[in-house]
PDB file of C-alpha atoms in Angstrom:
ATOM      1  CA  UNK A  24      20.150  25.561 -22.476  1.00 78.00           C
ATOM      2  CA  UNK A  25      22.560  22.775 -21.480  1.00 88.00           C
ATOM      3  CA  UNK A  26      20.520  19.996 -20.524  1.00 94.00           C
ATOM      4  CA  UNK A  27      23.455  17.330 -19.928  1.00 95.00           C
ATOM      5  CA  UNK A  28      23.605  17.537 -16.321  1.00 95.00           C
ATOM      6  CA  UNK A  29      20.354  17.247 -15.872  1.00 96.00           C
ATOM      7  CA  UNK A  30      19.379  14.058 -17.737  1.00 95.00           C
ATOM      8  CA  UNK A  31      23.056  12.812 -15.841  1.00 95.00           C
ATOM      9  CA  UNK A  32      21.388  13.186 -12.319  1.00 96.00           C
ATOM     10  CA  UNK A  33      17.837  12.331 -13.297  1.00 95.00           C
ATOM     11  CA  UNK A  34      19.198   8.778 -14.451  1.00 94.00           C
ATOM     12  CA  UNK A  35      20.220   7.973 -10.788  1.00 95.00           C
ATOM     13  CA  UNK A  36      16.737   8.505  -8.812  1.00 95.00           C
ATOM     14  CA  UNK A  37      12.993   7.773  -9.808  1.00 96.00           C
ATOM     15  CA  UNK A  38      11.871   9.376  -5.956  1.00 97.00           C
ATOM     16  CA  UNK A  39      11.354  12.674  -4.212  1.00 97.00           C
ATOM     17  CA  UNK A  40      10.715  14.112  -1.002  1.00 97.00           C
ATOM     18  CA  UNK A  41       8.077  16.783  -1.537  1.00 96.00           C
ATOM     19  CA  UNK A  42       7.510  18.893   1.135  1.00 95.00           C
ATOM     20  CA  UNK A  43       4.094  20.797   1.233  1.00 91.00           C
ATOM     21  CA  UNK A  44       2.736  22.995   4.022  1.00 86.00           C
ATOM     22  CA  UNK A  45      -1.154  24.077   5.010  1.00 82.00           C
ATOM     23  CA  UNK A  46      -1.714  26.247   8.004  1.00 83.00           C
ATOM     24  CA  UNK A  47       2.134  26.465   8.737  1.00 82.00           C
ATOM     25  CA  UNK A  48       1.989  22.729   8.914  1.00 84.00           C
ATOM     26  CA  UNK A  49       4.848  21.130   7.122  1.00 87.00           C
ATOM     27  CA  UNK A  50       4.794  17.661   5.939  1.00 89.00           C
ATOM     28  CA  UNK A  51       6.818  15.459   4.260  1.00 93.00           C
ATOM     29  CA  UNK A  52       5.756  12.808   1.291  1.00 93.00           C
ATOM     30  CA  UNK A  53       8.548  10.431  -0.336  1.00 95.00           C
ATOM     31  CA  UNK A  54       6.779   9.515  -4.194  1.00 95.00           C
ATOM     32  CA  UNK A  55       8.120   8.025  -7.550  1.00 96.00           C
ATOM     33  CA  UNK A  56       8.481  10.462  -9.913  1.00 97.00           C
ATOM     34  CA  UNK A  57       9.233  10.735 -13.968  1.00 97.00           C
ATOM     35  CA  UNK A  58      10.460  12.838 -16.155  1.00 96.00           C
ATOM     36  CA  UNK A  59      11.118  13.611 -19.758  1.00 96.00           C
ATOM     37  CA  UNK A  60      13.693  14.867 -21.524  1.00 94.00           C
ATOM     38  CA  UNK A  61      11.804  16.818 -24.159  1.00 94.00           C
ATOM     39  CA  UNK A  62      10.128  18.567 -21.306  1.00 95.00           C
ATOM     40  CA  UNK A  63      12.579  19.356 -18.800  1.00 95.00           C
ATOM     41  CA  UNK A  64      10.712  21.644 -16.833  1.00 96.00           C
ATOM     42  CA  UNK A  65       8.347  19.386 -15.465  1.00 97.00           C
ATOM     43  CA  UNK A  66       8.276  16.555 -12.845  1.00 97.00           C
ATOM     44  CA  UNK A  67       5.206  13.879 -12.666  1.00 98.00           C
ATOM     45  CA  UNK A  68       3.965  11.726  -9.752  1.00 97.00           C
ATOM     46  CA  UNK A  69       0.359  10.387  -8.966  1.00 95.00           C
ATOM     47  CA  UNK A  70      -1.257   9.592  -5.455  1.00 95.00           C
ATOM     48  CA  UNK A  71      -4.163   7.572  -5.037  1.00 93.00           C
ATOM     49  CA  UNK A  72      -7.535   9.747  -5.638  1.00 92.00           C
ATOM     50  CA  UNK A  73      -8.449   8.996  -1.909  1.00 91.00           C
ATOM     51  CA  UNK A  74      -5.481  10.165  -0.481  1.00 91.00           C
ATOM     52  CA  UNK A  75      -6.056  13.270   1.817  1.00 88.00           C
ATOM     53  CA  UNK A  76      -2.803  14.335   0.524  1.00 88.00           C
ATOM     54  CA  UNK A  77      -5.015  15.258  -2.474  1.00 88.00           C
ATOM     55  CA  UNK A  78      -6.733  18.102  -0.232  1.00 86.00           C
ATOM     56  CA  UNK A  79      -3.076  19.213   0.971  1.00 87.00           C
ATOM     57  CA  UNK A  80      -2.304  19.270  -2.960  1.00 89.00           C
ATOM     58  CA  UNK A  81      -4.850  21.493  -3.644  1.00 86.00           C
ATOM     59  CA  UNK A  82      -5.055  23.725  -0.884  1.00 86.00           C
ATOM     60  CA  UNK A  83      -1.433  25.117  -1.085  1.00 85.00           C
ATOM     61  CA  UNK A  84       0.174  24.474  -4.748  1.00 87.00           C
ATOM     62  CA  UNK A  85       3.584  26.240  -3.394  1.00 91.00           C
ATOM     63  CA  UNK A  86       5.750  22.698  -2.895  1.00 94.00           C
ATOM     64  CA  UNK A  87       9.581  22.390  -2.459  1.00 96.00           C
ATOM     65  CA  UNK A  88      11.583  18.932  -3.282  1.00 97.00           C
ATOM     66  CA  UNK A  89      14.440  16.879  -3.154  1.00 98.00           C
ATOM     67  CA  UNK A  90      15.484  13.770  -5.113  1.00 97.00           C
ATOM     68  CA  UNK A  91      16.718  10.637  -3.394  1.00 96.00           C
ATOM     69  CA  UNK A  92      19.455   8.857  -5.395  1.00 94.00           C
ATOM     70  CA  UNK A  93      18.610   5.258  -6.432  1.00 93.00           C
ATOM     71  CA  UNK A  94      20.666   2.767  -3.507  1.00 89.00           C
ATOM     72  CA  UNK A  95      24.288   2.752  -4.331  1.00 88.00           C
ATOM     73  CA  UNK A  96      24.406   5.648  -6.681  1.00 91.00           C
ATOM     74  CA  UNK A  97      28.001   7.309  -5.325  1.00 91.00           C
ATOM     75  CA  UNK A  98      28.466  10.547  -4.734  1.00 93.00           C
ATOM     76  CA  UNK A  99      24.764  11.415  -3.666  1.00 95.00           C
ATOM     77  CA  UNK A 100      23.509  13.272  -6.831  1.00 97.00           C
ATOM     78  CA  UNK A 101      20.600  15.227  -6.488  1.00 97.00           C
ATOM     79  CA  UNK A 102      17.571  17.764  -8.345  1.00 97.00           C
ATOM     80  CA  UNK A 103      16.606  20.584  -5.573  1.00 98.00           C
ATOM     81  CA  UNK A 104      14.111  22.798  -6.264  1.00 97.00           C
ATOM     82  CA  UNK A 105      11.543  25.330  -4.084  1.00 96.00           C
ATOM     83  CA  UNK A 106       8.680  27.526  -5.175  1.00 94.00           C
ATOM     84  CA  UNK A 107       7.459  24.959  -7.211  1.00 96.00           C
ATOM     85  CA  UNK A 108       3.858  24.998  -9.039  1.00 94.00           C
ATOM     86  CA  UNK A 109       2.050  21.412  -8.141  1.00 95.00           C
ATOM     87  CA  UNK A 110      -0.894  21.316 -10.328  1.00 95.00           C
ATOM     88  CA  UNK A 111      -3.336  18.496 -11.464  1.00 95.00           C
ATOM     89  CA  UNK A 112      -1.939  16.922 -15.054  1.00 96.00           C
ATOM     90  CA  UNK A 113      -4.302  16.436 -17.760  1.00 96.00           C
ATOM     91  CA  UNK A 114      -1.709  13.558 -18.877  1.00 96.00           C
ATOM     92  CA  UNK A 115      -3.299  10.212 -17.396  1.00 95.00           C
ATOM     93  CA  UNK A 116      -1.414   7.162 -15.531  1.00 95.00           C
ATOM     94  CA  UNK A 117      -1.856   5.059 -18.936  1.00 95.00           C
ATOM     95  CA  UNK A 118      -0.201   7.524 -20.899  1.00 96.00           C
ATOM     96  CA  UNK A 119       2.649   7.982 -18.269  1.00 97.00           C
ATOM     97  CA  UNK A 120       2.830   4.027 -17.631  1.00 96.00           C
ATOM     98  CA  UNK A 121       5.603   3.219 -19.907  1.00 97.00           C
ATOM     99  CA  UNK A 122       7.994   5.842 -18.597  1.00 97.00           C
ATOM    100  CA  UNK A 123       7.025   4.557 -14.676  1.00 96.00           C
ATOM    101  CA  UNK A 124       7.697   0.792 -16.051  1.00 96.00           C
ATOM    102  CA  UNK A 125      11.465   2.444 -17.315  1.00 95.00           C
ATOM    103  CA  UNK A 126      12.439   4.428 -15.229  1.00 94.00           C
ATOM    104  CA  UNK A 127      11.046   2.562 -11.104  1.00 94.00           C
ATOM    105  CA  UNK A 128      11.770  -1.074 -10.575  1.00 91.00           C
ATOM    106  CA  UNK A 129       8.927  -3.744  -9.716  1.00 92.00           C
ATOM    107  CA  UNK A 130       6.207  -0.859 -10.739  1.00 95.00           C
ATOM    108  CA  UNK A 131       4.250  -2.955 -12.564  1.00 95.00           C
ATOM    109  CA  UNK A 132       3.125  -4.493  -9.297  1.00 95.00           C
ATOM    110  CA  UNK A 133       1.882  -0.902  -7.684  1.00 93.00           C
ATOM    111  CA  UNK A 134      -0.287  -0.630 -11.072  1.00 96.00           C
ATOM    112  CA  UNK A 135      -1.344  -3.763 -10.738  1.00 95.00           C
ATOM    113  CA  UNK A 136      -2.496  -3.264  -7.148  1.00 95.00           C
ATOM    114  CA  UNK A 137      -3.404   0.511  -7.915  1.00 94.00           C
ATOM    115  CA  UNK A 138      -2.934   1.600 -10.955  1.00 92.00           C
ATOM    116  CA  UNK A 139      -7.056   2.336 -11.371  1.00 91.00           C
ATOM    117  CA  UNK A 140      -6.710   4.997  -8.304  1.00 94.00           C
ATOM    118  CA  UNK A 141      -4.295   7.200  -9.095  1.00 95.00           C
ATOM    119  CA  UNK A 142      -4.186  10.951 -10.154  1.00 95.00           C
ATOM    120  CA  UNK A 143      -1.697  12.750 -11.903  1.00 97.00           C
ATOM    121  CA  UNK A 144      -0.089  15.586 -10.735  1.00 96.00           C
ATOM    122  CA  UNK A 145       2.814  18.254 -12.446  1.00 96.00           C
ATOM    123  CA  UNK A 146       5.266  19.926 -10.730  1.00 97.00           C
ATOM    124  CA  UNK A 147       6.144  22.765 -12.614  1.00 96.00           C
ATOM    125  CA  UNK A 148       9.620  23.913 -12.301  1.00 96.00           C
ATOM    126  CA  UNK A 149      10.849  27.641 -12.689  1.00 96.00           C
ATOM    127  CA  UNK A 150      14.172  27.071 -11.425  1.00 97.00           C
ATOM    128  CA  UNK A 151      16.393  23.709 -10.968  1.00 97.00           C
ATOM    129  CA  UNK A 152      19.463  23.237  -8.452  1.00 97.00           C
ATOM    130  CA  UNK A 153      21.220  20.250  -9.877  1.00 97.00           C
ATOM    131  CA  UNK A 154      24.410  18.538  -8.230  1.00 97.00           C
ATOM    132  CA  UNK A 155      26.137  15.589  -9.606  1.00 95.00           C
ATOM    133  CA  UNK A 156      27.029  14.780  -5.621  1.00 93.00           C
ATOM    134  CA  UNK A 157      30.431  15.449  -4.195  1.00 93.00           C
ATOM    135  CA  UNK A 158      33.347  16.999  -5.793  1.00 91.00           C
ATOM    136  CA  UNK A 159      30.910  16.738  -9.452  1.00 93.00           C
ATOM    137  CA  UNK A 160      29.922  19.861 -11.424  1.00 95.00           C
ATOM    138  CA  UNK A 161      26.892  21.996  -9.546  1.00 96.00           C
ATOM    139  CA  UNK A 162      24.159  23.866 -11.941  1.00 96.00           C
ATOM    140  CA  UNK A 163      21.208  26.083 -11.471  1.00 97.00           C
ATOM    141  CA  UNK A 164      18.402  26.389 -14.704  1.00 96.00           C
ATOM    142  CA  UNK A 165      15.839  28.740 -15.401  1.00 96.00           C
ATOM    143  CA  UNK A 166      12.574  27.375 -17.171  1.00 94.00           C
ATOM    144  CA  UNK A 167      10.852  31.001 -17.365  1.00 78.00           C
TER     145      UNK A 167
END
């Protein structure tokens, strides 16, 4: 599998807009994500172990999501995906740390102020839309 594209586009954003849904009540959550090239199929992001978005999480593990590029990345690149498996990581925020200090700016300052709160969660990906933004090569991978 060509993963070229995919490490291209994944370079311009650290965030994405996960959409969830309980009791045909959609919502919307914009979180920092990472990701790792020797395991392209999956997608990590934490929330605080308070959050009720934990509940959300668990009740309905059936998640869609969009990237958002990093501010002035041209051509609006992008990872879309739907049907996606959200499930609890047994990876913890210390051993995901490093790639979070990489990959989002200033987020040594949300561990410092949070760091001991959050939860890990996977998104497990089956299939990956991938656009390098306009007029830029378009791609769709399987993970089965």
């Amino acid at each position: 599998m060509d993963l070229a594209l995919l490490k291209q586009v994944a370079q311009t954003t650290n965030k994405i807009a996960l959409s969830t849904a309980v009791n045909s009540e959609a919502d919307v959550k914009i979180v920092n994500f990472v990701w790792y090239a020797d395991q392209p199929d999956t997608l990590y992001f934490s929330s605080g172990k308070t959050s009720p978005a934990l509940k959300v999480y668990d009740q309905n593990p059936d998640i869609a999501f969009i990237t958002i590029p990093n501010d002035g990345t041209p051509g609006n690149p992008y990872l879309r995906a739907q049907h996606v498996k959200l499930q609890r990581s047994t990876k913890t925020m210390d051993e995901l740390l490093p790639q979070y200090l990489k990959t989002i700016p200033n987020y040594q300052q949300v561990w410092d102020a949070i760091g001991s709160t959050l939860v890990v969660f996977e998104l497990k990906l089956s299939t990956l839309f991938v656009d390098a933004g306009v007029g830029g090569e378009k791609q769709t991978l399987q993970f089965d």
